[in-house]
Coordinates of C-alpha atoms (C1' of nucleotides) in Angstrom, one line a residue:
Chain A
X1 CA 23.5 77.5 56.4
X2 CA 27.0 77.5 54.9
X3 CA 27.4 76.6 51.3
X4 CA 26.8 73.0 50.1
X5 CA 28.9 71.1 48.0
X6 CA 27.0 69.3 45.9
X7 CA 27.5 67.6 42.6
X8 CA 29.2 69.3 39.9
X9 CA 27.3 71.7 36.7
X10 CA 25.3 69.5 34.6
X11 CA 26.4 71.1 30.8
X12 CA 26.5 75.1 29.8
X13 CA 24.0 74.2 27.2
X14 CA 21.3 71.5 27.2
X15 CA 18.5 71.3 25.1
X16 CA 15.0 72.5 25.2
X17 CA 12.6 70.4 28.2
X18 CA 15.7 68.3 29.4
X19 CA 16.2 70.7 32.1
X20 CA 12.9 69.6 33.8
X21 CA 13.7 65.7 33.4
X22 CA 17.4 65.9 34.4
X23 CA 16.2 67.8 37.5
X24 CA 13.2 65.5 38.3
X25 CA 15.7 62.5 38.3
X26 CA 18.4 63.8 40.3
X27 CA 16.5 65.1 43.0
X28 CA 14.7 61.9 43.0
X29 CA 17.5 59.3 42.9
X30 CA 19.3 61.9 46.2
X31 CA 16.0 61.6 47.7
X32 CA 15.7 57.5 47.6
X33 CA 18.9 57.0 48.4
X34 CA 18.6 59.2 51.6
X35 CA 21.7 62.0 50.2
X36 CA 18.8 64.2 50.7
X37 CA 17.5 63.9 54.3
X38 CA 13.7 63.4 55.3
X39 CA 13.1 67.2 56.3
X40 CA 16.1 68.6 54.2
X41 CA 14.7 72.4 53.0
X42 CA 15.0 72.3 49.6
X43 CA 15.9 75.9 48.2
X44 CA 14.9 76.8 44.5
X45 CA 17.3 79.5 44.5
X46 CA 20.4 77.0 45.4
X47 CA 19.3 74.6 42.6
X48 CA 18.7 76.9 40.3
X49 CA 22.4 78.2 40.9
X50 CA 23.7 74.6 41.1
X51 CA 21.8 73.7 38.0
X52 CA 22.8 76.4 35.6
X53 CA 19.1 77.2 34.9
X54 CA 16.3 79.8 35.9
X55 CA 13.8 78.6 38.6
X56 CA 11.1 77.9 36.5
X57 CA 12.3 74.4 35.5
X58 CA 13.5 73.3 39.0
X59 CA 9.5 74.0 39.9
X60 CA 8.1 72.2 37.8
X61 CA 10.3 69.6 38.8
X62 CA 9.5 70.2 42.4
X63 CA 5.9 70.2 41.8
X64 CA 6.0 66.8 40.0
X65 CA 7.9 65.5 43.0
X66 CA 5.5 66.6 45.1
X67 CA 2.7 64.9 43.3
X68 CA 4.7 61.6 44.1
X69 CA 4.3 62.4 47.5
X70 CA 8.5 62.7 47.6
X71 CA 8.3 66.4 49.2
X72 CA 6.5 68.3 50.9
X73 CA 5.4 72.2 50.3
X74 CA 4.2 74.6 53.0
X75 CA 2.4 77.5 51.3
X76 CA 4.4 80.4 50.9
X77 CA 6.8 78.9 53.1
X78 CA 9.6 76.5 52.9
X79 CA 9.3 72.9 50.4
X80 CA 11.3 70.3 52.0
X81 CA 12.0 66.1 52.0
X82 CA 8.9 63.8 52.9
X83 CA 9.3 63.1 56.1
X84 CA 9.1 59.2 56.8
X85 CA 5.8 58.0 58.7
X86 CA 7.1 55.5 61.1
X87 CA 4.3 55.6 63.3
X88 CA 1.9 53.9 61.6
X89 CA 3.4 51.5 59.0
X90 CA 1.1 49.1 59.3
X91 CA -0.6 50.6 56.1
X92 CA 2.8 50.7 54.2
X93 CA 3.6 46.8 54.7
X94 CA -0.5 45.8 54.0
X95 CA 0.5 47.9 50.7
X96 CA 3.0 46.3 50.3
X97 CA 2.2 43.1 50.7
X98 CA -0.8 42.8 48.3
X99 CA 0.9 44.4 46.0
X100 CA 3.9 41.6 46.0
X101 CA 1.2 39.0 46.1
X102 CA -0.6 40.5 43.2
X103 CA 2.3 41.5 40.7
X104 CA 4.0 38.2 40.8
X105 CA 0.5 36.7 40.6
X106 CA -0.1 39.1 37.2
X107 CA 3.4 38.2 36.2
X108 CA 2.7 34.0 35.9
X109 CA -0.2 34.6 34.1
X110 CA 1.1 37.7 31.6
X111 CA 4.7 37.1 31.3
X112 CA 6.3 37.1 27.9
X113 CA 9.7 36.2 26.8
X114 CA 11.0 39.6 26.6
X115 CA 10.2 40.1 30.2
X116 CA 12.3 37.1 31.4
X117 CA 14.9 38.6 30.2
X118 CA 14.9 41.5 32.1
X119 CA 13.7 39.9 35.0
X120 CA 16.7 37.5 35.0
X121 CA 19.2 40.0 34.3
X122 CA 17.5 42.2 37.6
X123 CA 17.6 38.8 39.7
X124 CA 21.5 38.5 38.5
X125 CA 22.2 42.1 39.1
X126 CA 21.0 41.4 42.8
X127 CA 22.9 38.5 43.1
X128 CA 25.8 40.3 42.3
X129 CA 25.3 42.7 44.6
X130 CA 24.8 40.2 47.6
X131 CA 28.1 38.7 46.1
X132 CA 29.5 41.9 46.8
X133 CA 28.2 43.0 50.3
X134 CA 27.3 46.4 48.7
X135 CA 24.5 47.3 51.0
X136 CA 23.4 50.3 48.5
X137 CA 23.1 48.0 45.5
X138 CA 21.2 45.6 47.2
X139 CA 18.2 47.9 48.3
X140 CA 18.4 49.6 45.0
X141 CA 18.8 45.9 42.4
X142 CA 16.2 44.0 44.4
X143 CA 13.4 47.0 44.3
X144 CA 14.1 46.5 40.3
X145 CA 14.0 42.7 40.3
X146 CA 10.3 43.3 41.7
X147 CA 9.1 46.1 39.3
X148 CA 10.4 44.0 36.7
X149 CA 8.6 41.7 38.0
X150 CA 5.1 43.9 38.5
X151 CA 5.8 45.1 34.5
X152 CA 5.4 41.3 33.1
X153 CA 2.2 41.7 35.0
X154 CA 1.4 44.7 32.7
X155 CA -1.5 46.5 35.0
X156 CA -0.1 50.0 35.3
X157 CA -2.7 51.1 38.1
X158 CA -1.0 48.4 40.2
X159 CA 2.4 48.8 38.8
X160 CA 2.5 53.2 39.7
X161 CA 1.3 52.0 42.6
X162 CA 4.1 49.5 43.6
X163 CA 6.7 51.8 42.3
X164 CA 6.1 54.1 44.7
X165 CA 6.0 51.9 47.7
X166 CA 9.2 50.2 46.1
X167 CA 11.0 53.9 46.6
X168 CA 9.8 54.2 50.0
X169 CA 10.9 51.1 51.2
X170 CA 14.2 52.2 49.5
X171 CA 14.3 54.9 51.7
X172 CA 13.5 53.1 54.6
X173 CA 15.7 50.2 54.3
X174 CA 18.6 53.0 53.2
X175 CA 18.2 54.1 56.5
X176 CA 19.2 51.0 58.6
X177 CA 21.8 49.4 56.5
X178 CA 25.0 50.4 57.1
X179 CA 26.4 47.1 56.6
X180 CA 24.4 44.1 55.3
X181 CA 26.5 41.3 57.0
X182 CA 24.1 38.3 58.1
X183 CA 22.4 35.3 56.3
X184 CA 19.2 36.8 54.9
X185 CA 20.4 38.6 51.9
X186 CA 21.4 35.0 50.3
X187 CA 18.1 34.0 51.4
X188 CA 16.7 36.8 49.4
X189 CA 18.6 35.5 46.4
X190 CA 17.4 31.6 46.6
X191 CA 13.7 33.3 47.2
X192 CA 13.9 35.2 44.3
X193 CA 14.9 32.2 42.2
X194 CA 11.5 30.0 43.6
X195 CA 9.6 33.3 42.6
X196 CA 10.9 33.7 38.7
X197 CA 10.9 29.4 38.3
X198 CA 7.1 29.5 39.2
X199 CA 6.6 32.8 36.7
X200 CA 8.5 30.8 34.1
X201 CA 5.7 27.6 34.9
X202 CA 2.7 30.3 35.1
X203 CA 1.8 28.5 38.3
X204 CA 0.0 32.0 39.3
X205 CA -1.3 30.3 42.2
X206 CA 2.5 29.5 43.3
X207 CA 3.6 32.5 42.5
X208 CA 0.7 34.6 44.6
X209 CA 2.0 32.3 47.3
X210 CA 5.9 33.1 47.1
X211 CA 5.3 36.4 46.7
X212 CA 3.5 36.8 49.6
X213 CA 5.6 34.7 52.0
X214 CA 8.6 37.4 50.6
X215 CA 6.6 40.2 51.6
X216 CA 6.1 39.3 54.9
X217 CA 9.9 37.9 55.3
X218 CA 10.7 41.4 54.1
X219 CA 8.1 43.3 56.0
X220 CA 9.3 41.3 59.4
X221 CA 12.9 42.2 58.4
X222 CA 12.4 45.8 58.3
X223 CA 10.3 45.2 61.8
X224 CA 13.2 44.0 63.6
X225 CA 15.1 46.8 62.4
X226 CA 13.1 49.2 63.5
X227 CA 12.1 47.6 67.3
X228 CA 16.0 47.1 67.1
X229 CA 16.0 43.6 67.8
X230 CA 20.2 43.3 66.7
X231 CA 21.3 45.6 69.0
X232 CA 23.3 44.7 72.3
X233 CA 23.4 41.4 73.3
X234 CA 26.1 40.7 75.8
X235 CA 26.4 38.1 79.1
X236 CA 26.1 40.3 82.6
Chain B
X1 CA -11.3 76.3 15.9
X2 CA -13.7 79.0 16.4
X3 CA -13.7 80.5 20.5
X4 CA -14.7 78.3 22.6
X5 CA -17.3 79.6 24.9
X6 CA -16.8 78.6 28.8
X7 CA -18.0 79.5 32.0
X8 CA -16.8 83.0 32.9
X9 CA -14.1 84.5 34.6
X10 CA -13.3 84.0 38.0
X11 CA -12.2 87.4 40.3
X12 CA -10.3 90.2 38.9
X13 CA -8.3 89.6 42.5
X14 CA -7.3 86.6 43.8
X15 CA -5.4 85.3 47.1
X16 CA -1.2 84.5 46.3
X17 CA -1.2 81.0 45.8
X18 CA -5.3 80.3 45.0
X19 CA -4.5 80.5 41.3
X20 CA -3.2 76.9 40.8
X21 CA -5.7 75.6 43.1
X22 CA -8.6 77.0 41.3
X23 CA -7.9 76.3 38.1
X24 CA -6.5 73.0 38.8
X25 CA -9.7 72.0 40.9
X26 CA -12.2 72.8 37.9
X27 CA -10.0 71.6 34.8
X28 CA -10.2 68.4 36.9
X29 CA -13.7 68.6 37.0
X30 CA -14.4 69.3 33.3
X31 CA -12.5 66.7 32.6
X32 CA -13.6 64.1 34.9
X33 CA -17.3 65.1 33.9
X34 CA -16.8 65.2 29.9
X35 CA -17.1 68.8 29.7
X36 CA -13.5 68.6 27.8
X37 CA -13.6 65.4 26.3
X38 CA -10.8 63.1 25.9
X39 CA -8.3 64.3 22.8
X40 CA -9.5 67.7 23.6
X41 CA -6.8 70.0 22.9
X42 CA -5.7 72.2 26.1
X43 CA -4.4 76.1 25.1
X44 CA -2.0 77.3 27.8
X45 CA -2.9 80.9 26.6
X46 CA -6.6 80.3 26.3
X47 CA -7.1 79.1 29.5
X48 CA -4.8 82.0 30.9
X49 CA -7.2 84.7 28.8
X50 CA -10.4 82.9 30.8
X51 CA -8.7 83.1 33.9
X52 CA -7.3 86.5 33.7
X53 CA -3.7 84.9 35.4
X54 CA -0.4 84.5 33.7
X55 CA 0.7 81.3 32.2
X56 CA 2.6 80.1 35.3
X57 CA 0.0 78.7 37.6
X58 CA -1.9 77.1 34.2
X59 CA 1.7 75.4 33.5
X60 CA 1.6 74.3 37.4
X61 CA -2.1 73.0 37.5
X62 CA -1.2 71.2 34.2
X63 CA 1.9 69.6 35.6
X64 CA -0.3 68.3 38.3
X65 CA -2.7 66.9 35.9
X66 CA -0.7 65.2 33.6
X67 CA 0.8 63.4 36.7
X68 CA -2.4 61.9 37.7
X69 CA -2.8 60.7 34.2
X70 CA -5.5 63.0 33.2
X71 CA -3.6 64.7 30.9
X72 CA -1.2 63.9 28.2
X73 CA 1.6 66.4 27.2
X74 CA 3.4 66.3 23.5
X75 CA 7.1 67.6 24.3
X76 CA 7.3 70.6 22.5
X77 CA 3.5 70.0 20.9
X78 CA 0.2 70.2 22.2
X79 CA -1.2 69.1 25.8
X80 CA -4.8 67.2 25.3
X81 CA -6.9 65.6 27.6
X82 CA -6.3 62.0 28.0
X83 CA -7.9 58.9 26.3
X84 CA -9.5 56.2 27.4
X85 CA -8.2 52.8 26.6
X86 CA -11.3 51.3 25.7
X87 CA -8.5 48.3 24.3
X88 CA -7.6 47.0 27.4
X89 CA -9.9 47.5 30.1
X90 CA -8.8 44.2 31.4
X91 CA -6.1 45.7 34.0
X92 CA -8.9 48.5 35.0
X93 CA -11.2 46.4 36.2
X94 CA -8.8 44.2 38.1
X95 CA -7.4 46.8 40.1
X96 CA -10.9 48.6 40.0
X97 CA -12.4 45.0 41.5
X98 CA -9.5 44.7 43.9
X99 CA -9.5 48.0 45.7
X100 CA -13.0 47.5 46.3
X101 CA -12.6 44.5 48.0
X102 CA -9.8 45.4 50.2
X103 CA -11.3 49.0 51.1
X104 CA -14.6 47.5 52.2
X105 CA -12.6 44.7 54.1
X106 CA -10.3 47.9 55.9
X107 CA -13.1 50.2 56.4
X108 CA -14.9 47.1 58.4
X109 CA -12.1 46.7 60.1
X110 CA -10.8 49.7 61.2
X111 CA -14.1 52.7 61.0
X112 CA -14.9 54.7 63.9
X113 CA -18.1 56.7 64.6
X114 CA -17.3 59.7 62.4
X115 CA -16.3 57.5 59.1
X116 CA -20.0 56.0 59.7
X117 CA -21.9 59.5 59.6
X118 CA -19.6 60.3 56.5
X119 CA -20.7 57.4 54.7
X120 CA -24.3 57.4 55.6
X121 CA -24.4 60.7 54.3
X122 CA -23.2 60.0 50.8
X123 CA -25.2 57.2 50.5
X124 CA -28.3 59.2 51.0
X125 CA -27.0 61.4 48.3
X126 CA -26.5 58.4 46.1
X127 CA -29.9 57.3 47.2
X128 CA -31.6 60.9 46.4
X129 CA -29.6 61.0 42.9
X130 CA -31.4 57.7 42.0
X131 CA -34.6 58.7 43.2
X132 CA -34.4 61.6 40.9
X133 CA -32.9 59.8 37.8
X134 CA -30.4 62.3 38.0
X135 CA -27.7 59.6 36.2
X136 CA -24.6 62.5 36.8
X137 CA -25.5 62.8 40.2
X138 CA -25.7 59.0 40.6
X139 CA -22.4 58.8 39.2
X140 CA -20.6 61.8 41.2
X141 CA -22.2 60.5 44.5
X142 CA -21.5 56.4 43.9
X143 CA -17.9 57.3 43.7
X144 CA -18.0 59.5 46.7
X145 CA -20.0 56.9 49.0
X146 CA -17.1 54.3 47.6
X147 CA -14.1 57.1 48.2
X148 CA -15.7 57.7 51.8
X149 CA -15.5 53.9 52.4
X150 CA -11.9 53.7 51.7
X151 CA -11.1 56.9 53.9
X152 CA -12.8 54.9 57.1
X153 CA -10.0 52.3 55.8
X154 CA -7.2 54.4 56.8
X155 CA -4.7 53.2 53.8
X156 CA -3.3 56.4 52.1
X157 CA -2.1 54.3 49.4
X158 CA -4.8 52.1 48.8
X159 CA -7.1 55.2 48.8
X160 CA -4.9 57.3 46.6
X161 CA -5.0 54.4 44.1
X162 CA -8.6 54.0 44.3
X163 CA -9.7 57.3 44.0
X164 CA -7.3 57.5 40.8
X165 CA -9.4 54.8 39.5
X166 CA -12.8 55.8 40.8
X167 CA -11.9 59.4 38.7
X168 CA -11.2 56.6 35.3
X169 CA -14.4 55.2 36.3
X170 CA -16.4 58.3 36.1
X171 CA -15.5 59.2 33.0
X172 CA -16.3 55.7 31.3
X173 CA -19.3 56.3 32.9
X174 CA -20.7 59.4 32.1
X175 CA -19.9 58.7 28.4
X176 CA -22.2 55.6 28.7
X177 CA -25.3 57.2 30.7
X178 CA -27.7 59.6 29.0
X179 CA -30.6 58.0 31.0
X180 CA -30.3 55.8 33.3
X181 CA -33.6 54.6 33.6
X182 CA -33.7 50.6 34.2
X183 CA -34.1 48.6 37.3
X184 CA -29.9 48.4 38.1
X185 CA -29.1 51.9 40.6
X186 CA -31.8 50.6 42.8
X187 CA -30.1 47.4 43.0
X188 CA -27.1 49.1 44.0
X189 CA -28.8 51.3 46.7
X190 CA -29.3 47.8 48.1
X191 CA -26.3 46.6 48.0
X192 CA -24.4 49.7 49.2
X193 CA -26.9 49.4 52.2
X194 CA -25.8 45.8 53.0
X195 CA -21.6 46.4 52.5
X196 CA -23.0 49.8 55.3
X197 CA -24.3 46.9 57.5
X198 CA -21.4 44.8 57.4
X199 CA -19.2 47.5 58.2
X200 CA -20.9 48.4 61.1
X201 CA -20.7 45.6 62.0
X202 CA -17.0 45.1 61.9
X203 CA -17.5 42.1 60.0
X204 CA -14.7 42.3 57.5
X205 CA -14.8 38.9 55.4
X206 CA -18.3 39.7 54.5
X207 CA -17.3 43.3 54.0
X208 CA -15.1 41.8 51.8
X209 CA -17.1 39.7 49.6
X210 CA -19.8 42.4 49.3
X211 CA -17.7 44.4 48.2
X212 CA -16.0 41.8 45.8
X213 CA -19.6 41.1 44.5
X214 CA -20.6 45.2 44.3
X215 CA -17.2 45.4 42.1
X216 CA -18.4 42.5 39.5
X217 CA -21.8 44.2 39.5
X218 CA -20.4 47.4 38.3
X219 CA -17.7 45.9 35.7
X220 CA -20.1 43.8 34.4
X221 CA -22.8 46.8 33.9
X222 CA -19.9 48.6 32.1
X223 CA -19.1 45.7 29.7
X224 CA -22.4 45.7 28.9
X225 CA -22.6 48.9 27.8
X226 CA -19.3 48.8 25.8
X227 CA -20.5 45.5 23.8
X228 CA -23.9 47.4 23.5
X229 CA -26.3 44.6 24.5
X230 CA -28.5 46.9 25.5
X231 CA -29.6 47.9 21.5
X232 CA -31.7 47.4 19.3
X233 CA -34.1 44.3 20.3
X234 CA -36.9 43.8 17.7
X235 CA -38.7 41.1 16.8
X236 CA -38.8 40.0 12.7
Chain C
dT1 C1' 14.5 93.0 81.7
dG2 C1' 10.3 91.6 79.2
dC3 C1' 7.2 92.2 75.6
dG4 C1' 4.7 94.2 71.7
dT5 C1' 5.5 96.4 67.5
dA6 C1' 8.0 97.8 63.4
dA7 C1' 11.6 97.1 59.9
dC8 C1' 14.1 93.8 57.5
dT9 C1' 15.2 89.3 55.3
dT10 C1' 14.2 85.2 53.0
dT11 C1' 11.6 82.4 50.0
dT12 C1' 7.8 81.7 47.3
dG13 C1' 4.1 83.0 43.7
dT14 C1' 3.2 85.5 39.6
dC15 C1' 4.1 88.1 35.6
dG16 C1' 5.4 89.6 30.8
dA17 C1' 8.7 88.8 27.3
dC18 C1' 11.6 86.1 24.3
dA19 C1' 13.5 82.0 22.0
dA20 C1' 13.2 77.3 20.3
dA21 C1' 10.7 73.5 18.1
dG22 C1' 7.3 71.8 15.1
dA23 C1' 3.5 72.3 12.1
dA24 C1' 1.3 74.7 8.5
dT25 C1' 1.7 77.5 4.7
dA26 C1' 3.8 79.6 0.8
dT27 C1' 7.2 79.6 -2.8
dG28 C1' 10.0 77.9 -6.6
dC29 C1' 11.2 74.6 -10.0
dA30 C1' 10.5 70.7 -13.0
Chain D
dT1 C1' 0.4 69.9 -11.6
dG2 C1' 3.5 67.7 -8.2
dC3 C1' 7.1 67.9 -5.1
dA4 C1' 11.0 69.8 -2.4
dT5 C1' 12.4 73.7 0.1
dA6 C1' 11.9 78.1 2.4
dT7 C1' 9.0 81.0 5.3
dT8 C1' 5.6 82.1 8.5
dC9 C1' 2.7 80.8 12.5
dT10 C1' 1.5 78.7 16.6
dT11 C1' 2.5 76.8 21.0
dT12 C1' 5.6 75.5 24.4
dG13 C1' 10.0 76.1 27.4
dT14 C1' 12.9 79.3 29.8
dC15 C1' 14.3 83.5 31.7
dG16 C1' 14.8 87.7 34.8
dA17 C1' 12.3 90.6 37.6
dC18 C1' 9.0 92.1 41.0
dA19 C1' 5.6 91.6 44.7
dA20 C1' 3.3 89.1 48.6
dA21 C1' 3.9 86.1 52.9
dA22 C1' 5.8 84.7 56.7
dG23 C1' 9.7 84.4 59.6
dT24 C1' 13.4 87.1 62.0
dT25 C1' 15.7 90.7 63.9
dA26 C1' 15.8 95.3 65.8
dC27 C1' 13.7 98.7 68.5
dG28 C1' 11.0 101.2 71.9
dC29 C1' 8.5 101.4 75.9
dA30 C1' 6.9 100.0 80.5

DNA sequence: TGCGTAACTTTTGTCGACAAAGAATATGCA
DNA sequence: TGCATATTCTTTGTCGACAAAAGTTACGCA
């Protein structure tokens, strides 16, 4: 393959074990957001090269991101972007699904003030981004209004858990929007306000409710995409 | 502290690539059994001496580790094995209680004729550990008839949840049992027998409470042993 | 021309060595 | 003797280099 242009040097210097963490993030963030491709070869040589460093930190890197389940290594052989499943997603939106139910329900009942906050300010980021018709910022804001969400639940099995479906519905969603154009995005918005007034009340009951009918609006959303249910439509 | 004396070394010679896997599949072993207890300081170069490798597949089998949480790493300082949060359990037996439920309801749902052998056969196992008041066994092979459940469930990310929290599990365990001589496992040979029954016979709402109940059995057993009420019981 | 084999190339896995970052220890001064 | 500072020691983080695997190309023979 011909050389790729890629993002610019990091820094000559950087300090001891930052290598790692820049790395990790990176490749991460160009992983969700699809710069990296699902079956991409990922070379340790390039990055080491593009990074400034010496291979050993862009492993250990890669081996964390493979413990996420973000890449995937053949032995011996070539590492390269986790390929999206799309054959059987069914487990991916039942996932999902209970985990929307059960955060928001965790998040009634545990909530504190200081998670409001940054609950309100994730909700406000999305609505900007709605506002705005930035497909991008939409996928990306509304996956942190609901792990905002999941951390005034405080259960960190259920929160790792939900972060990682979060970032693979990032990448799935990443793949169909080009342009976000119709009526459901304000929809999200008004949904998401229903959701925080009922953690604000502690109606956990309420709250297990709305976040489960979002989960399935957003589950039968990315459905339609996928069976293609927008596409040509014309008189003959 | 003086040299710690461990099981010996492995092969003088070893496969490319079987390094990390070994050492990475017994560390998680010790750990998971008590062998190295939680706070237990880890020694790149010790465990490098014991295995007769450099430290790069150590570092690797660490990384991998410390992402599952079963170790923690000091930047900089020392790696130990993690603690338990015996302050809140709260979170662990919710999620603990929940995956049971919805892996039972899954497996009920969607088994075929190989899951079945798979988990008749740990059972026995389970069964055969009781029978012989073998209380590491007991705990080793619960987990695995529970793990085998949630395979038949075909959810990779309800299963790689679970099994994280089965592997917490153990280890709260095996720091409670010395004996394990009362009238409980043989209750639970029982009632892993009836969630079998229910999932052969696709019935997946009672799959689902058995399951639910099974999952209050065993955190209540636990709390038990925390508070202790199992002490000193003399009359004055 | 087709196919099996050998040499080459590419990429990963492992190694030994060195440097940085703290912690522990020693030193100096009041 | 008590405390601040300097020194040593231990352990981790990073590096460059080499060797093993597996793929790829080149070659020879039928």
């Amino acid at each position: 393959m011909t050389a790729t242009k890629t993002k610019a040097i990091p820094a000559p210097e950087r300090k001891r074990g930052s290598g790692v963490k820049f790395v990790y993030d990176l490749l991460r963030d160009e992983i969700l957001d699809l710069v990296l491709l699902p079956g991409s070869p990922i070379d340790e040589v390039q990055l080491a090269e593009r990074f400034q460093m010496s291979r050993t930190p862009i492993r250990e890197a890669l081996v964390r991101l493979a413990g996420e389940g973000l890449i995937d290594t053949l032995p011996n052989r070539s590492t390269m972007v986790a390929n999206l499943d799309f054959l059987n997603m069914a487990p991916f939106f039942d996932a999902l699904t209970l985990m929307y139910r059960v955060t928001t329900q965790l998040a009634a009942q545990n909530r504190r003030p200081e998670d409001l906050e940054a609950i309100r300010a994730r909700q406000e980021e999305f609505a900007a981004a709605v506002k705005a018709q930035d497909a991008l910022a939409m996928i990306a804001t509304n996956a942190a209004f609901h792990a905002a969400i999941a951390e005034a639940g405080r259960n960190p099995y259920f929160n790792s858990l939900f972060s990682r479906l979060l970032d693979e519905g990032r990448r799935f969603l990443r793949l169909y929007y080009q342009s976000y154009d119709d009526r459901l995005p304000q929809q999200f918005v008004d949904e998401h306000e229903t959701i925080v007034a009922a953690i604000v009340a502690r109606d956990t009951a309420l709250a297990e409710r709305l976040g489960k009918a979002h989960a399935e609006q957003i589950v039968r959303q990315i459905q339609k995409l996928m069976i293609g249910e927008d596409r040509l439509d014309i008189a003959l």
